């Protein structure tokens, strides 16, 4: 019993007060008043994406906010308060959920009637993620870098953004007035990103959306365009638990949604590495626990009929500006999100966002997703003169872009949409298009003659750096592979950046 108490006392950080005004490390804290103020800034940073994502899938935004707070607390517990992160709705699920449920977002319209079906698929994706987390905790995380080097992760992220582009344009072009409002919203977001003072630059989606909303509201009152219907706001309660749904498990929906687990792994890996780089202290040893926290948060959220979650780059951006990495701040932010989640009137106001404003926000968000994938290639120095990289990325991106409007590959009840095909094709092609198959074959023949039965593909080659320990051919390692895998460990990956 005493040993358990000692372990628990060491598991969570013993926060030390930092009033120096400099960098605040994850295990330090600010005075309470400053902590509360900073937590509100984190809530504002995550708010835009945490609300937009669920609406595009037909989920209740109050439920998503509530479980983003719950999920952040679970993440804090699993990581022992060592990894500063906020978890919110993942955009990686939008395309697959809409494909599985046939949902199309209409401002002010009804939510997705097939939320339980989607929740079942998200829960399975969380379970796969959970299994990967356990493997990483036991075996380390370097094998992930081997399976998903930058050329693969970049292609998948580009494909996700372009796969969703059609939905954004459909919202933006619902009418001529909506097209102008979409243009206004895009310009507002761009101007805020570039020219807003100080911390306001970190809130472009929230402030741009508010700007577009107010312009639409004013023009509606002036008779220039359609007004905004506030009937739902008047009829809503101002306090109540958010609606929940029990998940329903159906084969085709699961096969469409479950592969998104791969994207969640990519996102979280990049975020852990990014925060570690900013703090100056590697957090790689907490990678498995970060996966575990995100996976459990996703499973709990889905079990109650809400969206899958992921660690948010928006909040990482706030930390990069403030240099305050205290994990205690995210506990306060989680509590605020939970409180907002139990105010139905708040969700009703969100439901009134016009189609044109939503379309403008979606164009920005989905465009940034696609460009972020390209940035992974650039920052990781992916060599596209190599056919292996060129074919892997090209096939993956085209499948992601072209397989839209319900187009799927079916094997009985198993269905794979554009994002799933893009992800699987990138992983498989990169591994089968190896340049050293001749060496592997000769090693196999040599080992079989000696009769020791060793598998040369899974033998660890000697590396001058001595820190990769990756399964590759025994006789030759491609230098470009070395560079890509090493860069994969340092790359910062995010599919939802809003700045």
Coordinates of C-alpha atoms in Angstrom, one line a residue:
X1 CA 0.0 0.0 0.0
X2 CA 2.8 2.4 0.9
X3 CA 4.5 1.6 -2.4
X4 CA 1.3 2.4 -4.3
X5 CA 1.0 5.7 -2.6
X6 CA 4.6 6.5 -3.4
X7 CA 4.0 5.6 -7.0
X8 CA 0.9 7.8 -7.3
X9 CA 2.7 10.7 -5.7
X10 CA 5.4 10.5 -8.3
X11 CA 3.1 9.7 -11.2
X12 CA 1.6 13.2 -11.4
X13 CA 3.9 16.3 -11.3
X14 CA 4.4 18.2 -8.1
X15 CA 3.9 21.6 -9.6
X16 CA 6.3 24.3 -8.6
X17 CA 5.2 28.0 -8.8
X18 CA 7.0 30.0 -11.6
X19 CA 6.7 33.8 -11.3
X20 CA 9.9 34.5 -13.2
X21 CA 8.1 35.6 -16.4
X22 CA 10.2 33.3 -18.5
X23 CA 9.5 29.8 -19.9
X24 CA 7.1 27.7 -17.8
X25 CA 7.8 24.0 -18.1
X26 CA 5.1 21.3 -18.1
X27 CA 5.7 20.5 -14.4
X28 CA 5.5 24.1 -13.3
X29 CA 2.5 26.4 -12.8
X30 CA 1.5 30.0 -12.8
X31 CA -0.5 31.8 -10.1
X32 CA -4.2 30.8 -10.2
X33 CA -5.5 34.1 -11.8
X34 CA -3.0 33.8 -14.7
X35 CA -3.7 30.1 -15.1
X36 CA -7.5 30.8 -15.5
X37 CA -6.8 33.5 -18.0
X38 CA -4.5 31.3 -20.1
X39 CA -6.9 28.4 -19.9
X40 CA -9.6 30.7 -21.5
X41 CA -7.2 31.5 -24.3
X42 CA -6.7 27.8 -24.9
X43 CA -10.5 27.3 -25.0
X44 CA -10.8 30.1 -27.6
X45 CA -8.0 28.5 -29.7
X46 CA -9.6 25.1 -29.8
X47 CA -13.2 26.3 -30.1
X48 CA -13.4 26.9 -33.8
X49 CA -12.3 23.5 -34.9
X50 CA -14.0 21.6 -32.0
X51 CA -17.3 23.1 -33.1
X52 CA -16.9 23.1 -36.9
X53 CA -15.9 19.4 -37.1
X54 CA -18.9 17.9 -35.4
X55 CA -21.4 20.1 -37.3
X56 CA -19.9 19.0 -40.6
X57 CA -20.6 15.4 -39.5
X58 CA -24.0 16.1 -38.0
X59 CA -23.0 15.6 -34.4
X60 CA -24.2 17.8 -31.6
X61 CA -21.6 20.5 -30.9
X62 CA -22.4 20.6 -27.1
X63 CA -21.7 16.9 -26.9
X64 CA -18.4 17.3 -28.7
X65 CA -17.4 20.2 -26.4
X66 CA -18.3 18.2 -23.3
X67 CA -16.3 15.1 -24.4
X68 CA -13.4 17.2 -25.6
X69 CA -13.1 18.4 -22.0
X70 CA -13.5 14.8 -20.6
X71 CA -11.0 13.6 -23.2
X72 CA -8.4 16.2 -22.2
X73 CA -8.7 15.1 -18.5
X74 CA -8.3 11.5 -19.6
X75 CA -5.2 12.4 -21.7
X76 CA -3.8 14.2 -18.6
X77 CA -4.3 11.2 -16.5
X78 CA -2.7 8.7 -19.0
X79 CA 0.3 10.9 -19.6
X80 CA 0.7 11.6 -15.9
X81 CA 0.5 15.4 -16.6
X82 CA 3.8 15.3 -18.5
X83 CA 2.6 16.1 -22.0
X84 CA 0.8 19.5 -22.5
X85 CA -2.0 19.0 -25.0
X86 CA -5.7 19.6 -25.5
X87 CA -7.8 17.0 -27.4
X88 CA -10.7 18.0 -29.6
X89 CA -12.7 16.9 -32.6
X90 CA -10.6 15.3 -35.3
X91 CA -11.3 16.4 -38.9
X92 CA -9.9 13.1 -40.1
X93 CA -13.3 11.5 -39.5
X94 CA -15.4 14.0 -41.5
X95 CA -15.1 12.3 -44.9
X96 CA -15.4 8.7 -43.7
X97 CA -18.3 9.5 -41.4
X98 CA -20.2 11.3 -44.1
X99 CA -19.5 8.5 -46.5
X100 CA -20.7 5.8 -44.0
X101 CA -23.8 7.7 -43.0
X102 CA -24.7 9.6 -46.2
X103 CA -24.9 12.9 -44.3
X104 CA -24.6 16.3 -45.9
X105 CA -24.5 19.4 -43.6
X106 CA -27.2 22.0 -44.0
X107 CA -27.0 25.1 -41.8
X108 CA -29.9 25.1 -39.4
X109 CA -31.0 21.6 -40.5
X110 CA -31.3 18.4 -38.6
X111 CA -28.4 16.5 -37.3
X112 CA -27.1 13.2 -38.6
X113 CA -29.8 10.5 -38.0
X114 CA -27.1 7.9 -38.2
X115 CA -24.8 9.1 -35.4
X116 CA -25.0 5.7 -33.6
X117 CA -23.7 4.0 -36.8
X118 CA -20.8 6.5 -37.1
X119 CA -20.1 6.2 -33.3
X120 CA -19.6 2.4 -33.7
X121 CA -17.0 2.9 -36.4
X122 CA -15.2 5.6 -34.4
X123 CA -15.2 3.3 -31.3
X124 CA -13.5 0.6 -33.3
X125 CA -11.0 3.1 -34.7
X126 CA -10.3 4.0 -31.0
X127 CA -9.8 0.4 -30.1
X128 CA -7.3 -0.1 -32.9
X129 CA -5.5 3.0 -31.7
X130 CA -5.6 1.6 -28.2
X131 CA -3.9 -1.6 -29.3
X132 CA -1.2 0.4 -31.1
X133 CA -0.7 2.4 -28.0
X134 CA 0.0 -0.8 -25.9
X135 CA 2.4 -2.0 -28.5
X136 CA 4.3 1.3 -28.5
X137 CA 4.4 1.2 -24.7
X138 CA 6.0 -2.3 -24.8
X139 CA 8.1 -2.1 -27.9
X140 CA 8.9 1.6 -28.5
X141 CA 7.7 3.9 -31.3
X142 CA 10.5 3.7 -33.9
X143 CA 8.6 1.1 -35.9
X144 CA 5.9 3.7 -36.7
X145 CA 8.5 5.9 -38.3
X146 CA 9.6 2.9 -40.4
X147 CA 6.0 2.1 -41.6
X148 CA 4.9 5.7 -42.1
X149 CA 7.9 7.9 -43.2
X150 CA 7.3 11.5 -44.3
X151 CA 6.4 10.6 -47.9
X152 CA 3.5 8.4 -46.6
X153 CA 2.2 10.7 -43.9
X154 CA 2.4 13.7 -46.2
X155 CA 0.5 11.9 -49.0
X156 CA -2.3 10.9 -46.5
X157 CA -2.6 14.4 -45.1
X158 CA -2.8 16.0 -48.6
X159 CA -5.4 13.4 -49.6
X160 CA -7.6 14.1 -46.6
X161 CA -7.7 17.9 -47.3
X162 CA -8.5 17.4 -51.0
X163 CA -11.0 14.7 -50.4
X164 CA -13.0 17.2 -48.3
X165 CA -12.7 20.1 -50.8
X166 CA -15.9 19.4 -52.7
X167 CA -18.0 19.6 -49.5
X168 CA -16.5 23.0 -48.7
X169 CA -17.3 24.4 -52.2
X170 CA -20.8 23.0 -52.0
X171 CA -21.5 24.9 -48.8
X172 CA -19.9 28.0 -50.1
X173 CA -21.9 28.0 -53.4
X174 CA -25.4 27.2 -52.0
X175 CA -26.5 30.6 -53.4
X176 CA -25.0 33.7 -54.9
X177 CA -25.2 35.5 -51.5
X178 CA -23.6 32.5 -49.8
X179 CA -20.7 32.7 -52.2
X180 CA -20.1 36.3 -51.3
X181 CA -20.3 35.5 -47.6
X182 CA -17.9 32.7 -48.1
X183 CA -15.5 35.1 -49.8
X184 CA -15.9 37.6 -46.9
X185 CA -15.2 35.0 -44.3
X186 CA -12.1 33.8 -46.1
X187 CA -10.7 37.3 -46.4
X188 CA -11.5 38.0 -42.7
X189 CA -9.6 34.8 -41.6
X190 CA -6.7 35.7 -43.8
X191 CA -6.5 39.3 -42.6
X192 CA -6.7 38.2 -38.9
X193 CA -4.0 35.6 -39.5
X194 CA -1.6 38.2 -41.0
X195 CA -2.4 41.5 -39.3
X196 CA -4.3 41.0 -36.0
X197 CA -2.4 42.1 -32.9
X198 CA -0.6 39.7 -30.6
X199 CA -2.5 36.6 -29.4
X200 CA -5.5 37.4 -31.7
X201 CA -3.5 35.9 -34.5
X202 CA -3.9 32.5 -32.9
X203 CA -7.7 32.7 -33.2
X204 CA -8.3 33.2 -37.0
X205 CA -11.1 30.6 -37.4
X206 CA -13.0 31.8 -34.3
X207 CA -12.7 35.6 -35.1
X208 CA -13.1 35.1 -38.8
X209 CA -16.2 33.1 -38.3
X210 CA -17.6 35.8 -35.9
X211 CA -16.8 38.5 -38.5
X212 CA -18.6 36.6 -41.3
X213 CA -21.6 35.9 -39.0
X214 CA -22.0 39.5 -38.0
X215 CA -21.7 40.7 -41.6
X216 CA -24.4 38.2 -42.6
X217 CA -26.6 39.2 -39.7
X218 CA -26.3 42.9 -40.5
X219 CA -27.0 42.4 -44.3
X220 CA -30.0 40.3 -43.4
X221 CA -31.5 43.0 -41.2
X222 CA -30.9 45.5 -44.0
X223 CA -32.8 43.2 -46.5
X224 CA -29.7 42.6 -48.7
X225 CA -29.7 38.9 -47.9
X226 CA -31.6 36.2 -46.0
X227 CA -31.8 36.7 -42.3
X228 CA -30.7 34.3 -39.6
X229 CA -33.4 32.2 -37.9
X230 CA -33.1 32.3 -34.1
X231 CA -36.2 30.2 -33.4
X232 CA -34.0 27.3 -32.2
X233 CA -32.2 29.5 -29.8
X234 CA -35.4 30.9 -28.3
X235 CA -36.8 27.4 -27.8
X236 CA -33.7 25.9 -26.3
X237 CA -32.9 25.4 -22.6
X238 CA -29.9 27.2 -21.0
X239 CA -28.8 24.2 -19.0
X240 CA -28.9 20.5 -19.5
X241 CA -26.8 17.5 -20.3
X242 CA -25.8 17.1 -23.9
X243 CA -27.5 14.4 -25.9
X244 CA -25.8 11.0 -26.2
X245 CA -26.2 7.9 -28.4
X246 CA -25.3 4.3 -27.9
X247 CA -23.0 3.1 -30.7
X248 CA -24.2 0.7 -33.3
X249 CA -21.7 -1.7 -35.0
X250 CA -22.2 -2.3 -38.7
X251 CA -19.6 -3.9 -40.9
X252 CA -19.5 -1.5 -43.8
X253 CA -19.4 1.6 -41.5
X254 CA -16.6 0.1 -39.4
X255 CA -14.5 -0.7 -42.5
X256 CA -14.9 2.8 -43.7
X257 CA -14.2 4.6 -40.4
X258 CA -11.7 2.3 -38.6
X259 CA -8.6 3.1 -40.9
X260 CA -8.7 6.7 -39.6
X261 CA -6.8 5.3 -36.6
X262 CA -3.7 5.5 -38.7
X263 CA -4.2 9.2 -39.2
X264 CA -4.7 9.8 -35.4
X265 CA -1.3 8.0 -34.9
X266 CA 0.3 10.3 -37.4
X267 CA -1.2 13.4 -35.8
X268 CA -0.3 12.6 -32.2
X269 CA 3.3 11.6 -33.2
X270 CA 3.9 14.9 -34.8
X271 CA 2.3 16.8 -31.9
X272 CA 4.4 15.1 -29.2
X273 CA 7.6 15.7 -31.2
X274 CA 6.6 19.4 -31.8
X275 CA 6.0 20.1 -28.1
X276 CA 9.2 18.3 -27.2
X277 CA 11.1 20.5 -29.6
X278 CA 9.5 23.6 -28.2
X279 CA 10.3 22.7 -24.5
X280 CA 13.8 21.6 -25.3
X281 CA 13.1 18.3 -23.6
X282 CA 12.2 15.2 -25.7
X283 CA 8.8 13.7 -24.8
X284 CA 9.3 10.6 -27.0
X285 CA 9.3 8.4 -23.9
X286 CA 5.7 9.4 -23.3
X287 CA 4.6 8.6 -26.9
X288 CA 2.9 5.4 -25.9
X289 CA 1.0 7.0 -23.0
X290 CA 0.0 9.9 -25.3
X291 CA -1.4 7.4 -27.8
X292 CA -3.2 5.7 -24.9
X293 CA -4.7 8.9 -23.6
X294 CA -5.9 9.9 -27.1
X295 CA -7.3 6.4 -27.8
X296 CA -9.2 6.2 -24.5
X297 CA -10.6 9.7 -25.0
X298 CA -11.8 8.7 -28.5
X299 CA -13.4 5.5 -27.3
X300 CA -15.2 7.2 -24.4
X301 CA -16.4 10.0 -26.7
X302 CA -17.7 7.5 -29.3
X303 CA -19.3 5.3 -26.7
X304 CA -21.5 8.2 -25.9
X305 CA -22.2 9.1 -29.5
X306 CA -19.7 11.9 -30.1
X307 CA -16.7 12.4 -32.5
X308 CA -13.3 11.0 -32.4
X309 CA -10.7 13.3 -30.9
X310 CA -7.1 14.2 -31.4
X311 CA -4.4 16.5 -29.9
X312 CA -4.8 20.0 -31.2
X313 CA -2.1 22.0 -33.0
X314 CA -4.1 25.2 -32.3
X315 CA -3.2 24.9 -28.6
X316 CA 0.4 24.0 -29.5
X317 CA 0.4 27.3 -31.4
X318 CA -0.7 29.1 -28.3
X319 CA 2.2 27.5 -26.3
X320 CA 4.7 28.5 -29.0
X321 CA 3.8 32.1 -28.4
X322 CA 3.4 32.2 -24.7
X323 CA 6.2 29.8 -23.8
X324 CA 3.9 28.5 -21.1
X325 CA 3.8 24.7 -21.2
X326 CA 2.2 24.0 -17.8
X327 CA -0.1 20.9 -18.1
X328 CA -2.2 22.4 -15.2
X329 CA -3.6 25.0 -17.7
X330 CA -5.2 22.3 -19.8
X331 CA -7.1 20.9 -16.8
X332 CA -8.7 24.4 -16.3
X333 CA -9.5 24.6 -20.0
X334 CA -11.1 21.1 -19.9
X335 CA -13.4 22.2 -17.1
X336 CA -14.4 25.3 -19.1
X337 CA -15.2 23.1 -22.1
X338 CA -17.3 20.8 -20.0
X339 CA -19.3 23.7 -18.6
X340 CA -20.0 25.0 -22.2
X341 CA -21.1 21.5 -23.2
X342 CA -24.0 21.6 -20.7
X343 CA -25.5 24.8 -22.0
X344 CA -27.8 23.8 -24.9
X345 CA -28.5 27.4 -25.8
X346 CA -24.9 27.8 -26.6
X347 CA -25.1 24.9 -29.1
X348 CA -28.3 26.3 -30.6
X349 CA -26.5 29.6 -31.4
X350 CA -23.8 27.6 -33.1
X351 CA -26.4 25.8 -35.2
X352 CA -27.4 29.2 -36.8
X353 CA -24.1 29.7 -38.6
X354 CA -25.0 30.4 -42.2
X355 CA -23.9 28.1 -45.1
X356 CA -21.7 30.8 -46.7
X357 CA -19.8 31.5 -43.5
X358 CA -19.4 27.8 -42.9
X359 CA -18.2 27.3 -46.5
X360 CA -15.6 30.0 -46.1
X361 CA -14.3 28.4 -42.9
X362 CA -14.2 25.0 -44.5
X363 CA -12.3 26.2 -47.5
X364 CA -9.6 27.6 -45.2
X365 CA -9.5 24.5 -42.9
X366 CA -9.5 21.9 -45.7
X367 CA -7.0 23.9 -47.7
X368 CA -4.6 24.2 -44.8
X369 CA -4.9 20.4 -44.2
X370 CA -3.8 19.7 -47.8
X371 CA -1.0 22.2 -47.7
X372 CA 0.2 20.9 -44.3
X373 CA 0.8 17.5 -46.0
X374 CA 2.9 19.2 -48.6
X375 CA 4.8 20.9 -45.9
X376 CA 5.7 17.6 -44.4
X377 CA 7.4 16.6 -47.7
X378 CA 9.3 19.9 -47.8
X379 CA 10.5 20.0 -44.2
X380 CA 11.5 16.3 -44.4
X381 CA 13.3 16.8 -47.7
X382 CA 11.5 14.0 -49.4
X383 CA 13.3 13.2 -52.6
X384 CA 10.7 13.0 -55.4
X385 CA 13.4 12.1 -58.0
X386 CA 13.1 8.6 -56.5
X387 CA 10.3 6.5 -58.3
X388 CA 9.5 4.9 -54.9
X389 CA 8.5 8.2 -53.4
X390 CA 6.9 9.6 -56.6
X391 CA 4.6 6.6 -57.2
X392 CA 3.7 6.3 -53.5
X393 CA 2.6 9.9 -53.2
X394 CA 1.0 10.2 -56.6
X395 CA -1.2 7.1 -56.3
X396 CA -2.2 8.0 -52.7
X397 CA -3.2 11.6 -53.5
X398 CA -5.2 10.7 -56.7
X399 CA -7.2 8.1 -54.8
X400 CA -7.9 10.5 -52.0
X401 CA -9.0 13.2 -54.4
X402 CA -11.0 11.1 -56.8
X403 CA -12.9 8.8 -54.5
X404 CA -15.6 11.2 -53.4
X405 CA -19.4 11.4 -53.4
X406 CA -19.9 8.0 -51.9
X407 CA -17.4 6.2 -54.2
X408 CA -16.0 3.2 -52.2
X409 CA -14.2 -0.1 -52.8
X410 CA -16.3 -3.0 -51.5
X411 CA -15.4 -6.5 -50.4
X412 CA -18.6 -7.9 -49.1
X413 CA -19.6 -5.9 -46.1
X414 CA -16.1 -4.3 -46.0
X415 CA -16.1 -0.8 -47.6
X416 CA -13.1 1.5 -48.0
X417 CA -13.5 5.1 -49.1
X418 CA -11.0 7.5 -50.6
X419 CA -9.2 8.3 -47.4
X420 CA -8.9 4.7 -46.5
X421 CA -7.7 3.7 -49.9
X422 CA -5.2 6.6 -49.9
X423 CA -3.8 5.5 -46.5
X424 CA -3.5 1.8 -47.3
X425 CA -2.1 2.4 -50.8
X426 CA 0.6 4.7 -49.5
X427 CA 1.7 2.3 -46.7
X428 CA 1.7 -0.8 -49.0
X429 CA 3.3 0.8 -52.0
X430 CA 6.1 2.3 -50.0
X431 CA 7.1 -1.1 -48.6
X432 CA 6.8 -3.1 -51.8
X433 CA 8.7 -0.6 -54.0
X434 CA 11.9 -1.1 -52.1
X435 CA 15.2 -0.7 -54.0
X436 CA 17.0 -3.5 -52.1
X437 CA 14.9 -6.5 -52.9
X438 CA 17.9 -8.1 -54.7
X439 CA 19.9 -7.9 -51.5
X440 CA 17.1 -9.2 -49.4
X441 CA 16.7 -12.2 -51.8
X442 CA 20.4 -13.0 -51.7
X443 CA 20.3 -12.8 -47.9
X444 CA 17.4 -15.1 -47.8
X445 CA 19.1 -17.6 -50.0
X446 CA 22.3 -17.4 -48.0
X447 CA 20.6 -17.9 -44.7
X448 CA 18.5 -20.8 -46.0
X449 CA 21.7 -22.6 -47.1
X450 CA 23.2 -22.0 -43.6
X451 CA 20.0 -23.4 -42.1
X452 CA 19.7 -21.0 -39.3
X453 CA 16.3 -19.7 -40.4
X454 CA 16.9 -16.1 -39.6
X455 CA 14.8 -13.5 -41.3
X456 CA 17.1 -11.0 -43.0
X457 CA 14.3 -8.4 -43.5
X458 CA 13.8 -8.2 -39.7
X459 CA 17.5 -8.2 -38.7
X460 CA 18.8 -4.9 -37.4
X461 CA 21.5 -3.4 -39.5
X462 CA 24.5 -1.7 -38.1
X463 CA 24.0 2.0 -38.1
X464 CA 26.7 4.7 -37.7
X465 CA 24.2 6.6 -35.6
X466 CA 23.2 3.5 -33.6
X467 CA 19.8 4.8 -32.6
X468 CA 17.3 3.6 -35.3
X469 CA 17.2 -0.2 -34.7
X470 CA 14.9 -0.5 -37.6
X471 CA 14.1 -3.8 -39.5
X472 CA 15.8 -3.6 -42.9
X473 CA 18.0 -5.5 -45.2
X474 CA 21.3 -6.8 -43.7
X475 CA 23.5 -6.0 -46.6
X476 CA 22.6 -2.5 -47.6
X477 CA 20.6 0.5 -46.3
X478 CA 19.5 3.1 -48.8
X479 CA 20.8 6.5 -47.6
X480 CA 17.6 8.3 -48.6
X481 CA 15.7 5.9 -46.4
X482 CA 18.0 6.8 -43.5
X483 CA 17.3 10.4 -44.1
X484 CA 13.6 10.1 -44.3
X485 CA 13.3 7.9 -41.2
X486 CA 15.5 10.2 -39.2
X487 CA 13.5 13.2 -40.4
X488 CA 10.3 11.4 -39.6
X489 CA 11.3 11.4 -36.0
X490 CA 11.6 15.1 -35.9
X491 CA 8.8 16.2 -38.2
X492 CA 5.8 18.1 -36.8
X493 CA 2.6 16.8 -38.3
X494 CA -0.8 18.4 -38.1
X495 CA -3.8 18.0 -40.3
X496 CA -5.8 20.8 -38.7
X497 CA -3.7 23.8 -38.4
X498 CA -5.6 27.0 -38.4
X499 CA -2.9 29.5 -38.6

